[in-house]
mmCIF file of C-alpha atoms in Angstrom:
data_model
loop_
_atom_site.group_PDB
_atom_site.id
_atom_site.type_symbol
_atom_site.label_atom_id
_atom_site.label_comp_id
_atom_site.label_asym_id
_atom_site.label_seq_id
_atom_site.Cartn_x
_atom_site.Cartn_y
_atom_site.Cartn_z
ATOM 1 C CA UNK A 1 115.857 93.054 78.677
ATOM 2 C CA UNK A 2 112.451 91.438 78.922
ATOM 3 C CA UNK A 3 112.518 87.689 79.439
ATOM 4 C CA UNK A 4 109.540 85.314 79.291
ATOM 5 C CA UNK A 5 107.952 84.057 82.468
ATOM 6 C CA UNK A 6 108.696 80.451 83.349
ATOM 7 C CA UNK A 7 105.978 77.850 82.927
ATOM 8 C CA UNK A 8 103.485 77.836 85.773
ATOM 9 C CA UNK A 9 101.543 75.254 87.700
ATOM 10 C CA UNK A 10 98.367 75.449 85.627
ATOM 11 C CA UNK A 11 99.364 72.205 83.876
ATOM 12 C CA UNK A 12 98.177 70.255 86.934
ATOM 13 C CA UNK A 13 95.229 67.936 86.419
ATOM 14 C CA UNK A 14 92.070 70.059 86.660
ATOM 15 C CA UNK A 15 89.331 69.380 89.157
ATOM 16 C CA UNK A 16 85.680 70.049 88.418
ATOM 17 C CA UNK A 17 84.307 72.452 91.042
ATOM 18 C CA UNK A 18 81.243 74.606 91.479
ATOM 19 C CA UNK A 19 83.654 77.306 92.701
ATOM 20 C CA UNK A 20 84.620 77.933 89.077
ATOM 21 C CA UNK A 21 81.005 78.840 88.281
ATOM 22 C CA UNK A 22 80.968 81.619 90.869
ATOM 23 C CA UNK A 23 84.552 82.845 90.701
ATOM 24 C CA UNK A 24 84.874 86.547 91.458
ATOM 25 C CA UNK A 25 86.883 88.923 89.281
ATOM 26 C CA UNK A 26 89.266 91.175 91.207
ATOM 27 C CA UNK A 27 90.617 94.131 89.243
ATOM 28 C CA UNK A 28 94.298 94.095 90.166
ATOM 29 C CA UNK A 29 95.125 97.748 90.901
ATOM 30 C CA UNK A 30 92.151 98.540 88.667
ATOM 31 C CA UNK A 31 92.234 97.776 84.945
ATOM 32 C CA UNK A 32 95.977 98.294 85.203
ATOM 33 C CA UNK A 33 96.705 96.672 81.863
ATOM 34 C CA UNK A 34 94.925 99.575 80.168
ATOM 35 C CA UNK A 35 95.333 102.563 82.500
ATOM 36 C CA UNK A 36 98.047 103.598 84.981
ATOM 37 C CA UNK A 37 97.543 101.474 88.089
ATOM 38 C CA UNK A 38 95.781 102.656 91.241
ATOM 39 C CA UNK A 39 94.043 105.592 89.602
ATOM 40 C CA UNK A 40 90.343 106.391 89.614
ATOM 41 C CA UNK A 41 90.432 105.982 85.838
ATOM 42 C CA UNK A 42 91.797 102.442 86.195
ATOM 43 C CA UNK A 43 89.142 101.573 88.768
ATOM 44 C CA UNK A 44 86.329 103.100 86.686
ATOM 45 C CA UNK A 45 87.365 101.122 83.622
ATOM 46 C CA UNK A 46 87.548 97.927 85.669
ATOM 47 C CA UNK A 47 84.019 98.483 86.947
ATOM 48 C CA UNK A 48 82.767 99.135 83.421
ATOM 49 C CA UNK A 49 84.416 95.897 82.282
ATOM 50 C CA UNK A 50 82.581 93.810 84.862
ATOM 51 C CA UNK A 51 84.946 93.502 87.828
ATOM 52 C CA UNK A 52 83.323 92.358 91.068
ATOM 53 C CA UNK A 53 86.022 93.949 93.247
ATOM 54 C CA UNK A 54 88.585 96.713 92.793
ATOM 55 C CA UNK A 55 91.907 96.433 94.588
ATOM 56 C CA UNK A 56 93.589 99.370 96.340
ATOM 57 C CA UNK A 57 97.016 98.650 97.828
ATOM 58 C CA UNK A 58 97.208 100.914 100.868
ATOM 59 C CA UNK A 59 100.042 103.032 102.226
ATOM 60 C CA UNK A 60 99.851 106.099 104.522
ATOM 61 C CA UNK A 61 100.797 109.726 104.113
ATOM 62 C CA UNK A 62 102.715 111.579 106.831
ATOM 63 C CA UNK A 63 99.402 112.862 108.181
ATOM 64 C CA UNK A 64 97.989 109.359 108.405
ATOM 65 C CA UNK A 65 95.717 109.251 105.360
ATOM 66 C CA UNK A 66 95.535 105.928 103.518
ATOM 67 C CA UNK A 67 96.166 106.217 99.779
ATOM 68 C CA UNK A 68 96.293 103.731 96.915
ATOM 69 C CA UNK A 69 99.826 102.962 95.725
ATOM 70 C CA UNK A 70 101.430 99.596 95.125
ATOM 71 C CA UNK A 71 104.458 100.687 97.137
ATOM 72 C CA UNK A 72 105.225 103.527 99.484
ATOM 73 C CA UNK A 73 108.179 104.347 97.199
ATOM 74 C CA UNK A 74 106.480 106.313 94.427
ATOM 75 C CA UNK A 75 109.100 107.303 91.846
ATOM 76 C CA UNK A 76 107.963 104.489 89.542
ATOM 77 C CA UNK A 77 104.279 105.384 89.637
ATOM 78 C CA UNK A 78 104.216 109.190 89.901
ATOM 79 C CA UNK A 79 106.085 112.186 88.492
ATOM 80 C CA UNK A 80 107.720 112.982 91.848
ATOM 81 C CA UNK A 81 111.277 112.522 90.525
ATOM 82 C CA UNK A 82 110.727 115.408 88.131
ATOM 83 C CA UNK A 83 109.374 117.791 90.749
ATOM 84 C CA UNK A 84 112.213 120.089 91.899
ATOM 85 C CA UNK A 85 110.270 121.181 94.972
ATOM 86 C CA UNK A 86 110.514 117.627 96.297
ATOM 87 C CA UNK A 87 114.115 116.866 95.295
ATOM 88 C CA UNK A 88 115.198 117.018 98.932
ATOM 89 C CA UNK A 89 112.753 114.278 99.922
ATOM 90 C CA UNK A 90 114.742 111.600 98.084
ATOM 91 C CA UNK A 91 116.186 109.195 100.632
ATOM 92 C CA UNK A 92 117.086 105.580 101.361
ATOM 93 C CA UNK A 93 115.136 103.425 103.799
ATOM 94 C CA UNK A 94 115.131 99.850 104.991
ATOM 95 C CA UNK A 95 111.740 98.371 104.028
ATOM 96 C CA UNK A 96 111.170 94.777 105.109
ATOM 97 C CA UNK A 97 114.904 94.180 105.254
ATOM 98 C CA UNK A 98 115.711 95.702 101.852
ATOM 99 C CA UNK A 99 117.370 99.023 101.105
ATOM 100 C CA UNK A 100 115.097 101.159 98.945
ATOM 101 C CA UNK A 101 115.984 104.578 97.531
ATOM 102 C CA UNK A 102 113.442 107.082 96.313
ATOM 103 C CA UNK A 103 110.480 109.123 97.508
ATOM 104 C CA UNK A 104 108.067 107.684 100.074
ATOM 105 C CA UNK A 105 104.410 108.446 100.775
ATOM 106 C CA UNK A 106 105.034 108.657 104.513
ATOM 107 C CA UNK A 107 107.237 111.717 103.874
ATOM 108 C CA UNK A 108 104.428 113.646 102.160
ATOM 109 C CA UNK A 109 101.230 115.159 103.488
ATOM 110 C CA UNK A 110 98.083 114.307 101.579
ATOM 111 C CA UNK A 111 97.962 117.837 100.205
ATOM 112 C CA UNK A 112 101.501 117.466 98.852
ATOM 113 C CA UNK A 113 100.799 114.023 97.429
ATOM 114 C CA UNK A 114 97.729 115.349 95.631
ATOM 115 C CA UNK A 115 99.956 117.706 93.615
ATOM 116 C CA UNK A 116 101.670 114.697 92.017
ATOM 117 C CA UNK A 117 100.363 112.868 88.969
ATOM 118 C CA UNK A 118 100.373 109.160 88.229
ATOM 119 C CA UNK A 119 102.352 107.515 85.454
ATOM 120 C CA UNK A 120 102.567 104.045 83.909
ATOM 121 C CA UNK A 121 104.757 101.685 85.953
ATOM 122 C CA UNK A 122 105.572 99.313 83.051
ATOM 123 C CA UNK A 123 106.154 101.600 80.038
ATOM 124 C CA UNK A 124 108.160 98.987 78.124
ATOM 125 C CA UNK A 125 105.313 96.486 78.247
ATOM 126 C CA UNK A 126 102.425 98.949 78.177
ATOM 127 C CA UNK A 127 103.509 101.898 76.004
ATOM 128 C CA UNK A 128 99.900 102.843 75.192
ATOM 129 C CA UNK A 129 99.313 103.556 78.874
ATOM 130 C CA UNK A 130 101.994 106.238 78.879
ATOM 131 C CA UNK A 131 99.546 108.416 76.976
ATOM 132 C CA UNK A 132 97.722 108.821 80.281
ATOM 133 C CA UNK A 133 100.817 109.904 82.218
ATOM 134 C CA UNK A 134 100.318 113.131 84.116
ATOM 135 C CA UNK A 135 96.514 113.074 83.996
ATOM 136 C CA UNK A 136 95.459 111.389 87.231
ATOM 137 C CA UNK A 137 95.875 111.999 90.953
ATOM 138 C CA UNK A 138 96.824 109.521 93.649
ATOM 139 C CA UNK A 139 93.451 108.459 95.114
ATOM 140 C CA UNK A 140 92.660 108.107 98.800
ATOM 141 C CA UNK A 141 90.995 105.037 100.281
ATOM 142 C CA UNK A 142 87.942 107.210 100.947
ATOM 143 C CA UNK A 143 87.718 108.042 97.242
ATOM 144 C CA UNK A 144 88.032 104.379 96.269
ATOM 145 C CA UNK A 145 85.299 103.388 98.737
ATOM 146 C CA UNK A 146 82.991 106.111 97.414
ATOM 147 C CA UNK A 147 83.557 104.947 93.835
ATOM 148 C CA UNK A 148 82.905 101.312 94.720
ATOM 149 C CA UNK A 149 79.717 102.105 96.590
ATOM 150 C CA UNK A 150 78.473 104.364 93.815
ATOM 151 C CA UNK A 151 78.720 101.490 91.348
ATOM 152 C CA UNK A 152 77.797 98.612 93.662
ATOM 153 C CA UNK A 153 81.096 96.733 93.572
ATOM 154 C CA UNK A 154 83.345 95.554 96.389
ATOM 155 C CA UNK A 155 86.864 96.505 97.410
ATOM 156 C CA UNK A 156 89.812 94.222 98.095
ATOM 157 C CA UNK A 157 92.390 96.351 99.964
ATOM 158 C CA UNK A 158 95.914 95.172 100.734
ATOM 159 C CA UNK A 159 97.814 96.450 103.744
ATOM 160 C CA UNK A 160 101.311 97.090 102.402
ATOM 161 C CA UNK A 161 104.328 96.637 104.679
ATOM 162 C CA UNK A 162 102.190 96.738 107.849
ATOM 163 C CA UNK A 163 105.042 95.834 110.187
ATOM 164 C CA UNK A 164 107.225 98.604 108.788
ATOM 165 C CA UNK A 165 104.495 101.208 109.093
ATOM 166 C CA UNK A 166 103.717 100.161 112.648
ATOM 167 C CA UNK A 167 107.416 100.574 113.464
ATOM 168 C CA UNK A 168 107.394 104.220 112.350
ATOM 169 C CA UNK A 169 104.179 105.105 114.152
ATOM 170 C CA UNK A 170 101.782 104.843 111.214
ATOM 171 C CA UNK A 171 99.962 101.541 111.790
ATOM 172 C CA UNK A 172 97.453 100.686 109.078
ATOM 173 C CA UNK A 173 94.944 98.377 110.731
ATOM 174 C CA UNK A 174 92.779 100.689 112.863
ATOM 175 C CA UNK A 175 92.756 103.391 110.157
ATOM 176 C CA UNK A 176 91.523 100.870 107.587
ATOM 177 C CA UNK A 177 88.825 99.350 109.774
ATOM 178 C CA UNK A 178 87.578 102.776 110.855
ATOM 179 C CA UNK A 179 86.979 103.813 107.244
ATOM 180 C CA UNK A 180 85.359 100.522 106.292
ATOM 181 C CA UNK A 181 83.081 100.746 109.318
ATOM 182 C CA UNK A 182 82.134 104.307 108.394
ATOM 183 C CA UNK A 183 81.155 102.978 104.974
ATOM 184 C CA UNK A 184 78.874 100.432 106.636
ATOM 185 C CA UNK A 185 81.109 97.450 105.955
ATOM 186 C CA UNK A 186 81.564 95.313 109.080
ATOM 187 C CA UNK A 187 80.354 91.764 108.318
ATOM 188 C CA UNK A 188 81.688 88.721 106.483
ATOM 189 C CA UNK A 189 78.810 89.078 104.039
ATOM 190 C CA UNK A 190 79.866 92.609 103.072
ATOM 191 C CA UNK A 191 81.760 93.053 99.769
ATOM 192 C CA UNK A 192 85.207 93.440 101.307
ATOM 193 C CA UNK A 193 88.295 91.239 101.478
ATOM 194 C CA UNK A 194 91.363 92.524 103.352
ATOM 195 C CA UNK A 195 94.643 90.953 102.256
ATOM 196 C CA UNK A 196 98.206 90.890 103.530
ATOM 197 C CA UNK A 197 101.464 89.013 102.993
ATOM 198 C CA UNK A 198 102.146 89.317 106.713
ATOM 199 C CA UNK A 199 100.528 87.157 109.375
ATOM 200 C CA UNK A 200 100.520 89.082 112.620
ATOM 201 C CA UNK A 201 98.617 92.041 111.192
ATOM 202 C CA UNK A 202 95.920 89.719 109.842
ATOM 203 C CA UNK A 203 95.606 88.254 113.320
ATOM 204 C CA UNK A 204 95.343 91.787 114.692
ATOM 205 C CA UNK A 205 92.712 92.628 112.090
ATOM 206 C CA UNK A 206 90.708 89.562 113.062
ATOM 207 C CA UNK A 207 90.367 91.051 116.554
ATOM 208 C CA UNK A 208 89.116 94.323 115.060
ATOM 209 C CA UNK A 209 86.670 93.146 112.418
ATOM 210 C CA UNK A 210 84.472 90.350 111.132
ATOM 211 C CA UNK A 211 85.241 91.245 107.503
ATOM 212 C CA UNK A 212 86.825 88.558 105.321
ATOM 213 C CA UNK A 213 90.614 88.274 105.535
ATOM 214 C CA UNK A 214 92.972 86.778 102.935
ATOM 215 C CA UNK A 215 96.479 85.484 103.574
ATOM 216 C CA UNK A 216 98.696 86.256 100.589
ATOM 217 C CA UNK A 217 101.268 83.593 99.708
ATOM 218 C CA UNK A 218 104.210 84.139 97.392
ATOM 219 C CA UNK A 219 106.184 81.578 95.421
ATOM 220 C CA UNK A 220 109.362 81.889 97.474
ATOM 221 C CA UNK A 221 110.579 83.456 100.706
ATOM 222 C CA UNK A 222 108.627 84.118 103.872
ATOM 223 C CA UNK A 223 106.356 86.793 105.358
ATOM 224 C CA UNK A 224 108.253 89.940 106.335
ATOM 225 C CA UNK A 225 107.121 89.582 109.943
ATOM 226 C CA UNK A 226 108.639 86.067 110.056
ATOM 227 C CA UNK A 227 105.571 84.755 111.851
ATOM 228 C CA UNK A 228 105.889 81.644 109.650
ATOM 229 C CA UNK A 229 109.140 80.100 108.462
ATOM 230 C CA UNK A 230 108.255 80.159 104.761
ATOM 231 C CA UNK A 231 105.468 80.598 102.243
ATOM 232 C CA UNK A 232 106.050 76.983 101.256
ATOM 233 C CA UNK A 233 105.123 75.902 104.782
ATOM 234 C CA UNK A 234 101.907 77.876 104.500
ATOM 235 C CA UNK A 235 100.864 75.780 101.509
ATOM 236 C CA UNK A 236 100.989 72.474 103.372
ATOM 237 C CA UNK A 237 97.805 70.979 104.886
ATOM 238 C CA UNK A 238 99.042 71.953 108.348
ATOM 239 C CA UNK A 239 99.885 75.457 107.172
ATOM 240 C CA UNK A 240 96.484 75.895 105.556
ATOM 241 C CA UNK A 241 94.767 74.667 108.703
ATOM 242 C CA UNK A 242 96.699 77.277 110.697
ATOM 243 C CA UNK A 243 95.687 80.033 108.266
ATOM 244 C CA UNK A 244 92.047 79.021 108.682
ATOM 245 C CA UNK A 245 92.215 80.000 112.364
ATOM 246 C CA UNK A 246 92.465 83.695 111.456
ATOM 247 C CA UNK A 247 91.680 84.106 107.730
ATOM 248 C CA UNK A 248 88.959 83.192 105.273
ATOM 249 C CA UNK A 249 91.102 82.432 102.263
ATOM 250 C CA UNK A 250 94.464 82.490 100.567
ATOM 251 C CA UNK A 251 95.775 84.626 97.744
ATOM 252 C CA UNK A 252 98.585 82.537 96.247
ATOM 253 C CA UNK A 253 101.000 83.409 93.459
ATOM 254 C CA UNK A 254 99.436 81.631 90.474
ATOM 255 C CA UNK A 255 102.686 79.773 89.808
ATOM 256 C CA UNK A 256 102.187 77.666 92.950
ATOM 257 C CA UNK A 257 98.515 76.879 92.381
ATOM 258 C CA UNK A 258 97.728 73.234 91.715
ATOM 259 C CA UNK A 259 94.521 71.267 91.867
ATOM 260 C CA UNK A 260 95.893 69.657 95.010
ATOM 261 C CA UNK A 261 96.461 73.036 96.688
ATOM 262 C CA UNK A 262 92.945 74.175 95.808
ATOM 263 C CA UNK A 263 91.492 70.951 97.161
ATOM 264 C CA UNK A 264 93.511 71.189 100.389
ATOM 265 C CA UNK A 265 92.564 74.838 100.891
ATOM 266 C CA UNK A 266 88.892 74.083 100.379
ATOM 267 C CA UNK A 267 89.165 71.191 102.820
ATOM 268 C CA UNK A 268 90.476 73.690 105.391
ATOM 269 C CA UNK A 269 87.532 75.992 104.685
ATOM 270 C CA UNK A 270 89.573 78.553 102.742
ATOM 271 C CA UNK A 271 88.792 80.365 99.496
ATOM 272 C CA UNK A 272 91.502 80.517 96.820
ATOM 273 C CA UNK A 273 92.106 83.770 94.886
ATOM 274 C CA UNK A 274 95.338 83.472 92.829
ATOM 275 C CA UNK A 275 97.290 86.380 91.330
ATOM 276 C CA UNK A 276 98.121 87.860 88.858
ATOM 277 C CA UNK A 277 96.641 87.132 85.415
ATOM 278 C CA UNK A 278 98.003 89.402 82.690
ATOM 279 C CA UNK A 279 97.533 89.396 78.932
ATOM 280 C CA UNK A 280 101.055 90.242 77.774
ATOM 281 C CA UNK A 281 103.146 87.348 76.457
ATOM 282 C CA UNK A 282 105.834 88.330 78.947
ATOM 283 C CA UNK A 283 103.670 87.164 81.843
ATOM 284 C CA UNK A 284 102.322 84.009 80.198
ATOM 285 C CA UNK A 285 103.827 80.520 79.815
ATOM 286 C CA UNK A 286 105.455 80.151 76.414
ATOM 287 C CA UNK A 287 102.789 77.849 75.007
ATOM 288 C CA UNK A 288 100.241 80.656 75.480
ATOM 289 C CA UNK A 289 102.266 83.279 73.624
ATOM 290 C CA UNK A 290 100.947 84.898 70.460
ATOM 291 C CA UNK A 291 103.901 85.848 68.274
ATOM 292 C CA UNK A 292 107.347 86.607 69.673
ATOM 293 C CA UNK A 293 106.968 90.147 71.030
ATOM 294 C CA UNK A 294 106.979 90.086 74.861
ATOM 295 C CA UNK A 295 104.443 92.923 74.928
ATOM 296 C CA UNK A 296 102.097 91.139 72.517
ATOM 297 C CA UNK A 297 98.778 89.807 73.852
ATOM 298 C CA UNK A 298 98.682 86.054 74.363
ATOM 299 C CA UNK A 299 96.064 83.522 75.385
ATOM 300 C CA UNK A 300 94.967 84.988 78.703
ATOM 301 C CA UNK A 301 91.450 83.496 78.443
ATOM 302 C CA UNK A 302 92.961 80.032 78.103
ATOM 303 C CA UNK A 303 95.160 80.525 81.142
ATOM 304 C CA UNK A 304 92.280 81.794 83.275
ATOM 305 C CA UNK A 305 90.029 78.946 82.143
ATOM 306 C CA UNK A 306 92.630 76.401 83.250
ATOM 307 C CA UNK A 307 92.614 77.847 86.767
ATOM 308 C CA UNK A 308 88.838 77.968 86.850
ATOM 309 C CA UNK A 309 88.894 74.266 85.999
ATOM 310 C CA UNK A 310 91.028 73.719 89.092
ATOM 311 C CA UNK A 311 88.227 75.228 91.161
ATOM 312 C CA UNK A 312 89.661 78.580 92.233
ATOM 313 C CA UNK A 313 87.186 80.996 93.804
ATOM 314 C CA UNK A 314 88.488 84.223 92.316
ATOM 315 C CA UNK A 315 90.916 85.710 89.808
ATOM 316 C CA UNK A 316 93.187 88.738 90.200
ATOM 317 C CA UNK A 317 93.741 90.282 86.785
ATOM 318 C CA UNK A 318 95.211 93.440 85.247
ATOM 319 C CA UNK A 319 92.648 92.834 82.489
ATOM 320 C CA UNK A 320 89.369 92.414 84.358
ATOM 321 C CA UNK A 321 87.356 92.616 81.154
ATOM 322 C CA UNK A 322 89.038 89.490 79.823
ATOM 323 C CA UNK A 323 88.661 87.775 83.190
ATOM 324 C CA UNK A 324 84.975 88.680 83.474
ATOM 325 C CA UNK A 325 84.271 87.433 79.967
ATOM 326 C CA UNK A 326 86.140 84.191 80.609
ATOM 327 C CA UNK A 327 84.350 83.545 83.891
ATOM 328 C CA UNK A 328 81.056 84.267 82.164
ATOM 329 C CA UNK A 329 81.818 81.912 79.300
ATOM 330 C CA UNK A 330 82.802 79.180 81.723
ATOM 331 C CA UNK A 331 79.537 79.667 83.580
ATOM 332 C CA UNK A 332 77.470 79.616 80.403
ATOM 333 C CA UNK A 333 79.060 76.391 79.209
ATOM 334 C CA UNK A 334 78.283 74.462 82.364
#
């Protein structure tokens, strides 16, 4: 049963900031509100809608190729469960301390993975997207880079479960940096942000590259590598100061974003790129609902505008067209 999302921190007193005028729009897994996530079609639509960056979450194949999937377990985002030739690949693994059962990218070669087709991950909320099921491949990082460079936008890759992949002999960091370097992206000024929920791999990445790094921060819990005791500790002035020694910004869950957090992060020299802004009522605070259907579209522009007023530097959204329009309107009104 779908339940509404609890009220979030956007009610905090807004702060006027020039950052709102220049906030970047990050297409979360592409235009994933309107196409199956992490597909070339989703990225192309996001670019057409005005996204500044497209986001590929990265996981490896068994032959070490980085591909775009939100998780390495792919039964929810591909048709693998219905492929009898891969029935024997179903297994259970411990990923970041949790038991997960399904099919995993690291058990497939790229050639095998390319025979699968993507499907909508949230069919209850996004039934229209199911019309695209079975039409799109799983893209490689190389394909995402080529698309971004063709259209003059940036990429915002996330290293998924980096500690786990290192433990099984498929570390992500060097593979990622090698491909970005081959694309000519090596400097802070280049249109790339690399993000991670873990800490140690960001520190390792800092030794490998001068590209911008973003420390992701969730509402509860702690990084899987346990390099810090909790995400809450990372949001304190001392925690933000520590992040600034190896990263260029934070990507916090939008529910923990307050004007005070934005101000403290900026004081530490960090950018603030909260996630994730979605149009469905289900993901919005109740006062921004339109109607009573959880899958109905609510006041996403109003929610985004409230965060821009707090001075955030970027917005992750499944609906980059709405985000781009809202950022543009905010800019035009100033």
